[in-house]
CSV table of C-alpha atoms and ligand atoms in Angstrom, one decimal:
chain,number,residue,atom,x,y,z
A,1,UNK,CA,94.9,212.9,173.7
A,2,UNK,CA,98.2,211.9,174.3
A,3,UNK,CA,97.4,209.7,177.3
A,4,UNK,CA,95.0,207.8,174.9
A,5,UNK,CA,97.6,207.4,172.4
A,6,UNK,CA,100.2,205.4,175.2
A,7,UNK,CA,97.1,203.6,176.5
A,8,UNK,CA,96.5,202.0,172.7
A,9,UNK,CA,100.3,201.4,172.9
A,10,UNK,CA,100.3,200.0,176.1
A,11,UNK,CA,97.5,197.7,175.2
A,12,UNK,CA,98.8,197.1,171.6
A,13,UNK,CA,102.4,196.0,173.3
A,14,UNK,CA,100.2,193.8,176.1
A,15,UNK,CA,98.4,192.2,173.3
A,16,UNK,CA,101.4,191.2,170.7
A,17,UNK,CA,103.0,189.8,174.6
A,18,UNK,CA,100.1,187.7,175.4
A,19,UNK,CA,100.1,186.5,171.7
A,20,UNK,CA,103.9,186.0,172.3
A,21,UNK,CA,103.0,184.3,175.1
A,22,UNK,CA,100.6,181.7,173.6
A,23,UNK,CA,103.2,181.1,170.7
A,24,UNK,CA,104.2,177.4,171.4
A,25,UNK,CA,108.0,176.1,171.9
A,26,UNK,CA,108.9,175.1,168.9
A,27,UNK,CA,111.5,171.6,169.5
A,28,UNK,CA,112.9,170.8,165.7
A,29,UNK,CA,113.4,167.2,165.8
A,30,UNK,CA,116.5,165.8,163.2
A,31,UNK,CA,116.9,162.8,162.0
A,32,UNK,CA,118.9,160.8,159.4
A,33,UNK,CA,116.5,158.1,158.0
A,34,UNK,CA,113.7,157.5,156.1
A,35,UNK,CA,110.3,158.8,157.6
A,36,UNK,CA,109.0,155.1,157.0
A,37,UNK,CA,111.3,153.4,159.4
A,38,UNK,CA,111.0,152.4,162.9
A,39,UNK,CA,112.7,156.3,164.1
A,40,UNK,CA,111.3,158.0,161.6
A,41,UNK,CA,107.7,156.9,163.0
A,42,UNK,CA,108.0,157.2,166.4
A,43,UNK,CA,109.5,160.6,165.4
A,44,UNK,CA,106.4,161.1,164.5
A,45,UNK,CA,104.5,159.8,167.1
A,46,UNK,CA,106.3,162.2,169.3
A,47,UNK,CA,105.4,165.6,168.1
A,48,UNK,CA,102.1,164.3,167.8
A,49,UNK,CA,102.1,163.0,171.8
A,50,UNK,CA,104.1,166.0,172.5
A,51,UNK,CA,100.9,169.0,171.1
A,52,UNK,CA,98.3,166.2,172.2
A,53,UNK,CA,99.6,166.5,175.7
A,54,UNK,CA,100.6,170.0,176.4
A,55,UNK,CA,97.5,171.2,174.4
A,56,UNK,CA,99.5,172.5,172.0
A,57,UNK,CA,101.8,174.6,173.9
A,58,UNK,CA,104.9,172.6,172.7
A,59,UNK,CA,105.0,172.3,168.8
A,60,UNK,CA,107.7,169.0,167.5
A,61,UNK,CA,109.0,169.9,164.0
A,62,UNK,CA,110.8,166.4,162.7
A,63,UNK,CA,113.0,167.1,159.8
A,64,UNK,CA,113.6,163.2,158.6
A,65,UNK,CA,116.3,162.1,155.5
A,66,UNK,CA,119.1,164.6,156.9
A,67,UNK,CA,117.0,167.3,155.3
A,68,UNK,CA,118.2,169.3,157.6
A,69,UNK,CA,121.4,168.1,159.1
A,70,UNK,CA,124.1,165.0,157.9
A,71,UNK,CA,125.4,162.6,160.2
A,72,UNK,CA,128.3,164.7,161.5
A,73,UNK,CA,126.3,168.2,161.3
A,74,UNK,CA,123.6,167.7,163.1
A,75,UNK,CA,125.4,166.6,166.7
A,76,UNK,CA,127.3,169.9,166.2
A,77,UNK,CA,123.9,172.3,165.6
A,78,UNK,CA,122.6,170.1,168.6
A,79,UNK,CA,125.4,171.9,171.2
A,80,UNK,CA,125.0,174.9,169.3
A,81,UNK,CA,120.8,175.0,170.3
A,82,UNK,CA,120.5,175.1,166.3
A,83,UNK,CA,118.3,172.3,167.0
A,84,UNK,CA,116.8,171.0,169.9
A,85,UNK,CA,116.5,167.3,169.6
A,86,UNK,CA,118.3,164.4,167.6
A,87,UNK,CA,117.7,160.4,167.9
A,88,UNK,CA,121.2,159.4,166.7
A,89,UNK,CA,122.8,155.8,166.6
A,90,UNK,CA,124.3,154.7,169.5
A,91,UNK,CA,127.6,154.3,167.0
A,92,UNK,CA,127.8,158.4,166.1
A,93,UNK,CA,128.7,159.2,169.8
A,94,UNK,CA,132.4,158.2,169.6
A,95,UNK,CA,133.5,161.7,167.7
A,96,UNK,CA,131.9,163.5,170.6
A,97,UNK,CA,134.4,162.3,172.8
A,98,UNK,CA,131.8,159.5,174.4
A,99,UNK,CA,133.4,156.3,172.7
A,100,UNK,CA,132.5,154.1,175.9
A,101,UNK,CA,129.1,154.4,173.7
A,102,UNK,CA,130.6,151.6,170.9
A,103,UNK,CA,130.2,149.1,173.9
A,104,UNK,CA,126.8,149.1,171.8
A,105,UNK,CA,128.6,148.3,168.9
A,106,UNK,CA,130.4,145.3,169.7
A,107,UNK,CA,130.2,142.5,167.6
A,108,UNK,CA,127.9,140.0,169.0
A,109,UNK,CA,127.2,141.7,172.7
A,110,UNK,CA,123.9,141.3,172.3
A,111,UNK,CA,122.4,137.5,172.2
A,112,UNK,CA,119.4,139.1,172.3
A,113,UNK,CA,116.4,142.1,172.9
A,114,UNK,CA,116.0,141.1,176.3
A,115,UNK,CA,119.6,141.7,177.0
A,116,UNK,CA,119.9,144.6,174.6
A,117,UNK,CA,116.7,146.8,176.8
A,118,UNK,CA,118.3,145.3,179.8
A,119,UNK,CA,121.5,147.0,179.4
A,120,UNK,CA,119.4,150.4,177.7
A,121,UNK,CA,117.2,150.6,180.3
A,122,UNK,CA,119.4,149.9,183.5
A,123,UNK,CA,122.5,150.9,185.1
A,124,UNK,CA,124.9,150.5,181.9
A,125,UNK,CA,122.3,152.6,180.1
A,126,UNK,CA,122.4,155.3,182.9
A,127,UNK,CA,126.0,155.3,183.4
A,128,UNK,CA,126.4,156.2,179.3
A,129,UNK,CA,123.8,159.0,179.3
A,130,UNK,CA,125.3,160.7,182.9
A,131,UNK,CA,128.9,160.6,180.2
A,132,UNK,CA,126.6,163.0,178.2
A,133,UNK,CA,126.4,166.5,180.6
A,134,UNK,CA,129.5,167.3,180.2
A,135,UNK,CA,128.8,168.0,176.8
A,136,UNK,CA,125.8,170.0,177.1
A,137,UNK,CA,123.1,167.1,175.9
A,138,UNK,CA,120.6,164.8,178.0
A,139,UNK,CA,120.3,161.3,177.0
A,140,UNK,CA,116.1,161.0,177.2
A,141,UNK,CA,115.0,157.7,176.1
A,142,UNK,CA,117.1,154.7,173.4
A,143,UNK,CA,115.5,153.7,170.8
A,144,UNK,CA,115.6,150.8,168.9
A,145,UNK,CA,116.1,149.4,165.4
A,146,UNK,CA,117.7,145.9,165.3
A,147,UNK,CA,120.1,143.6,164.4
A,148,UNK,CA,122.6,144.6,161.4
A,149,UNK,CA,123.2,142.3,158.4
A,150,UNK,CA,125.9,142.3,155.5
A,151,UNK,CA,125.4,143.5,152.0
A,152,UNK,CA,127.8,143.7,149.1
A,153,UNK,CA,128.7,143.5,145.8
A,154,UNK,CA,130.1,139.8,145.5
A,155,UNK,CA,128.9,136.7,147.5
A,156,UNK,CA,130.0,137.0,151.3
A,157,UNK,CA,129.9,133.5,153.0
A,158,UNK,CA,133.3,133.4,154.4
A,159,UNK,CA,135.5,135.4,156.7
A,160,UNK,CA,137.3,135.2,153.7
A,161,UNK,CA,134.9,136.5,151.4
A,162,UNK,CA,135.7,140.1,153.1
A,163,UNK,CA,139.0,140.2,151.9
A,164,UNK,CA,140.2,143.6,150.5
A,165,UNK,CA,136.0,144.3,150.2
A,166,UNK,CA,135.9,148.1,150.7
A,167,UNK,CA,132.8,148.5,153.5
A,168,UNK,CA,130.6,151.4,154.7
A,169,UNK,CA,130.6,151.8,158.4
A,170,UNK,CA,129.0,154.7,160.8
A,171,UNK,CA,132.0,157.0,162.5
A,172,UNK,CA,133.2,154.4,165.3
A,173,UNK,CA,136.4,152.8,166.0
A,174,UNK,CA,134.7,149.6,167.0
A,175,UNK,CA,133.0,149.0,163.6
A,176,UNK,CA,136.1,149.8,162.1
A,177,UNK,CA,138.2,147.3,164.2
A,178,UNK,CA,135.3,145.0,163.7
A,179,UNK,CA,135.5,145.1,159.7
A,180,UNK,CA,139.4,145.0,160.0
A,181,UNK,CA,139.5,141.8,161.7
A,182,UNK,CA,137.4,140.7,159.0
A,183,UNK,CA,140.1,141.5,156.3
A,184,UNK,CA,137.8,144.1,154.9
A,185,UNK,CA,138.6,148.1,154.6
A,186,UNK,CA,136.4,149.5,156.2
A,187,UNK,CA,135.0,153.6,155.3
A,188,UNK,CA,133.4,155.9,157.4
A,189,UNK,CA,130.5,157.9,154.9
A,190,UNK,CA,127.3,160.1,156.0
A,191,UNK,CA,124.0,157.7,156.0
A,192,UNK,CA,122.8,160.0,153.2
A,193,UNK,CA,125.6,159.5,150.9
A,194,UNK,CA,125.6,155.9,151.2
A,195,UNK,CA,123.8,155.1,148.1
A,196,UNK,CA,125.2,156.7,145.6
A,197,UNK,CA,128.6,155.4,147.1
A,198,UNK,CA,127.3,152.1,146.7
A,199,UNK,CA,126.1,152.8,143.1
A,200,UNK,CA,129.2,154.1,141.6
A,201,UNK,CA,131.3,151.8,143.6
A,202,UNK,CA,133.0,153.9,145.7
A,203,UNK,CA,132.4,151.4,148.5
A,204,UNK,CA,131.9,147.1,147.8
A,205,UNK,CA,129.1,146.9,150.4
A,206,UNK,CA,128.1,147.8,153.7
A,207,UNK,CA,126.0,147.0,157.0
A,208,UNK,CA,123.0,147.7,158.6
A,209,UNK,CA,119.4,146.7,159.8
A,210,UNK,CA,116.8,146.0,156.7
A,211,UNK,CA,114.8,148.7,157.7
A,212,UNK,CA,117.5,151.3,157.0
A,213,UNK,CA,118.8,148.8,153.8
A,214,UNK,CA,115.3,148.7,152.3
A,215,UNK,CA,114.3,152.5,153.0
A,216,UNK,CA,117.2,153.7,151.6
A,217,UNK,CA,117.1,151.6,148.9
A,218,UNK,CA,120.1,149.9,149.0
A,219,UNK,CA,119.3,146.6,147.7
A,220,UNK,CA,119.1,148.1,144.6
A,221,UNK,CA,122.6,148.7,144.3
A,222,UNK,CA,123.8,145.6,146.4
A,223,UNK,CA,123.5,142.2,145.0
A,224,UNK,CA,124.4,140.3,147.5
A,225,UNK,CA,122.9,140.0,151.3
A,226,UNK,CA,123.7,138.1,153.9
A,227,UNK,CA,121.1,137.8,156.9
A,228,UNK,CA,124.2,137.5,160.1
A,229,UNK,CA,122.9,139.6,162.8
A,230,UNK,CA,126.1,140.0,163.8
A,231,UNK,CA,126.2,143.6,165.5
A,232,UNK,CA,123.4,146.0,166.8
A,233,UNK,CA,122.1,149.2,165.9
A,234,UNK,CA,119.8,151.6,168.1
A,235,UNK,CA,119.1,155.0,169.1
A,236,UNK,CA,119.8,157.6,171.8
A,237,UNK,CA,116.8,160.5,171.8
A,238,UNK,CA,119.0,163.6,173.1
A,239,UNK,CA,118.6,166.7,173.8
A,240,UNK,CA,120.1,170.2,174.3
A,241,UNK,CA,120.7,170.1,177.8
A,242,UNK,CA,120.1,174.2,178.4
A,243,UNK,CA,117.2,174.6,176.3
A,244,UNK,CA,115.6,171.1,178.5
A,245,UNK,CA,117.0,172.3,181.5
A,246,UNK,CA,115.1,175.9,180.7
A,247,UNK,CA,111.7,174.9,180.1
A,248,UNK,CA,109.2,175.0,182.3
A,249,UNK,CA,108.8,172.0,185.1
A,250,UNK,CA,105.3,171.0,184.2
A,251,UNK,CA,106.2,171.3,180.2
A,252,UNK,CA,109.3,168.9,180.5
A,253,UNK,CA,107.1,166.6,183.0
A,254,UNK,CA,104.8,166.1,180.1
A,255,UNK,CA,107.4,165.5,177.1
A,256,UNK,CA,109.1,163.0,179.6
A,257,UNK,CA,105.5,161.4,179.3
A,258,UNK,CA,105.2,161.8,175.6
A,259,UNK,CA,108.8,160.4,174.9
A,260,UNK,CA,107.7,157.2,177.4
A,261,UNK,CA,104.7,157.0,175.4
A,262,UNK,CA,106.8,157.0,171.9
A,263,UNK,CA,110.1,154.6,173.3
A,264,UNK,CA,106.9,151.9,174.1
A,265,UNK,CA,105.8,152.6,170.1
A,266,UNK,CA,108.8,152.4,168.5
A,267,UNK,CA,110.2,149.6,170.3
A,268,UNK,CA,107.1,148.2,169.6
A,269,UNK,CA,107.3,148.4,165.8
A,270,UNK,CA,110.8,148.2,165.0
A,271,UNK,CA,111.0,144.2,164.5
A,272,UNK,CA,108.2,144.4,162.5
A,273,UNK,CA,109.8,147.6,160.3
A,274,UNK,CA,112.8,145.1,159.7
A,275,UNK,CA,110.8,141.7,159.0
A,276,UNK,CA,108.5,144.1,156.2
A,277,UNK,CA,111.8,145.5,154.9
A,278,UNK,CA,113.1,141.9,154.2
A,279,UNK,CA,110.3,140.5,152.6
A,280,UNK,CA,110.2,143.6,150.3
A,281,UNK,CA,113.9,143.6,149.6
A,282,UNK,CA,113.0,139.2,148.5
A,283,UNK,CA,110.1,140.4,146.7
A,284,UNK,CA,112.5,142.8,144.9
A,285,UNK,CA,114.2,140.3,143.8
A,286,UNK,CA,117.2,142.3,143.2
A,287,UNK,CA,119.8,141.0,145.5
A,288,UNK,CA,120.4,137.6,146.5
A,289,UNK,CA,119.3,137.0,150.6
A,290,UNK,CA,121.5,134.0,151.9
A,291,UNK,CA,120.9,132.8,156.0
A,292,UNK,CA,124.5,132.5,157.3
A,293,UNK,CA,124.3,128.8,158.7
A,294,UNK,CA,125.1,128.3,162.4
A,295,UNK,CA,128.3,127.0,161.3
A,296,UNK,CA,130.0,130.0,159.8
A,297,UNK,CA,128.4,132.3,162.5
A,298,UNK,CA,130.6,130.7,164.9
A,299,UNK,CA,134.0,131.5,162.5
A,300,UNK,CA,132.4,135.2,161.7
A,301,UNK,CA,132.2,135.3,165.7
A,302,UNK,CA,135.8,133.9,166.8
A,303,UNK,CA,136.6,136.5,164.4
A,304,UNK,CA,135.4,139.5,165.7
A,305,UNK,CA,135.7,138.7,169.2
A,306,UNK,CA,139.2,139.6,169.7
A,307,UNK,CA,137.5,143.4,169.2
A,308,UNK,CA,135.9,143.2,172.7
A,309,UNK,CA,139.5,142.5,174.4
A,310,UNK,CA,140.7,145.5,171.9
A,311,UNK,CA,138.1,147.7,173.4
A,312,UNK,CA,138.2,146.9,177.0
A,313,UNK,CA,140.4,150.0,177.8
A,314,UNK,CA,138.2,152.6,175.4
A,315,UNK,CA,135.2,151.8,176.7
A,316,UNK,CA,136.1,150.7,180.2
A,317,UNK,CA,136.6,146.7,180.9
A,318,UNK,CA,133.4,147.4,183.7
A,319,UNK,CA,131.0,147.9,181.3
A,320,UNK,CA,131.9,145.0,179.0
A,321,UNK,CA,131.8,142.9,181.8
A,322,UNK,CA,128.5,144.2,183.1
A,323,UNK,CA,126.9,143.9,179.6
A,324,UNK,CA,128.4,139.8,179.9
A,325,UNK,CA,126.9,139.7,183.0
A,326,UNK,CA,123.0,140.7,181.8
A,327,UNK,CA,123.8,138.3,178.9
A,328,UNK,CA,124.2,135.7,181.5
A,329,UNK,CA,121.4,136.6,183.7
A,330,UNK,CA,119.0,136.5,181.0
A,331,UNK,CA,120.6,133.1,179.7
A,332,UNK,CA,119.6,131.7,183.5
A,333,UNK,CA,116.3,133.0,183.9
A,334,UNK,CA,115.5,131.7,180.3
A,335,UNK,CA,117.4,128.2,181.5
A,336,UNK,CA,115.4,128.3,184.9
A,337,UNK,CA,111.6,129.5,182.6
A,338,UNK,CA,112.4,126.5,180.1
A,339,UNK,CA,112.9,123.6,183.2
A,340,UNK,CA,110.0,125.1,185.2
A,341,UNK,CA,107.0,122.8,185.5
A,342,UNK,CA,104.1,124.3,183.5
A,343,UNK,CA,101.8,126.0,186.1
A,344,UNK,CA,99.1,123.5,185.2
A,345,UNK,CA,101.7,120.7,186.1
A,346,UNK,CA,102.4,123.0,189.6
A,347,UNK,CA,100.9,120.2,192.2
A,348,UNK,CA,98.2,123.0,194.0
A,349,UNK,CA,96.2,122.4,197.2
A,350,UNK,CA,95.0,119.4,197.4
A,351,UNK,CA,90.8,120.0,196.2
A,352,UNK,CA,88.6,118.2,198.6
A,353,UNK,CA,86.4,116.1,196.5
A,354,UNK,CA,82.8,117.8,196.7
B,1,LMR,C1,124.1,154.7,159.8
B,1,LMR,O1,124.5,155.6,159.9
B,1,LMR,O2,124.1,153.5,159.0
B,1,LMR,C2,122.8,154.3,160.5
B,1,LMR,O3,123.0,154.9,161.9
B,1,LMR,C3,121.6,155.5,160.1
B,1,LMR,C4,120.5,155.4,161.4
B,1,LMR,O4,120.3,156.6,161.9
B,1,LMR,O5,120.0,154.7,161.3
């Protein structure tokens, strides 16, 4: 009799162990933006790909719109292992002690997306990811959002228009300096608090790519929008290092594949999401949209450029120079492509007349 009880117990134990072993590995992926944004959609895309490619061995739970953690909290939660994956803005790594990431915040540092992607996917991007190791974090990929626009409850056309404006920024020293360079008064605030702060006049304005501005309904509480493309906002997809290193190698390899697919998808939709958001803001008619003319772009650029010098030490003169070199290389290639004779005009091998 006793032996059978033992066997049943062992069998049950084995069963639950097997059942437990069948449990999927759960990845909690927290972020602060709306779901219908480049990052929101790509997080869902990654979740689907991860489940598909691992045959259900991994379950990615996406918590968007600060539902699980707000800005500052999510970084702490990642380091504690309470959440496994995030995709914070590149402007939010300073408080972690890696100010070099604020390279991405320098105004007008990226003249175009080619330069941006080469910086992200090249030596500079890798070097910055390397700095996260010591924080118990591993960088997996860079995701795109877009160039930022300025909005406020009074028209902002000239540098002088910024005087005394309270402008909400992300937790970046470079952005603080940028707003001060324009004569404004920068206010760091969690993303989830911006709408009500604008509505109540706690701040007068802010800066963001269109997809964030529209999906957070900021256009409902901002009378004026200036299309300035004065800076860039993108993301780093990061994981808790010990969680990631602890994964079975085959699972990690498959998740890297899923992340690579999601990154291609994310970058493909980013510009469209921003263009659609701008069209929707124009249609809503609650905000006057102003395109900053070239002559004023030059003046804004001149006013903001001293920030680059100011942060040479904190970010690293070599990193900033390396980004300038990438931009110059892209310009050179564009110029060469523009002057290269079109394929059809190229003299080919002389055809012997048949
Ligand atoms: C912001 O705080 O404005 C952005 O970083 C939000 C985001 O993640 O795009």
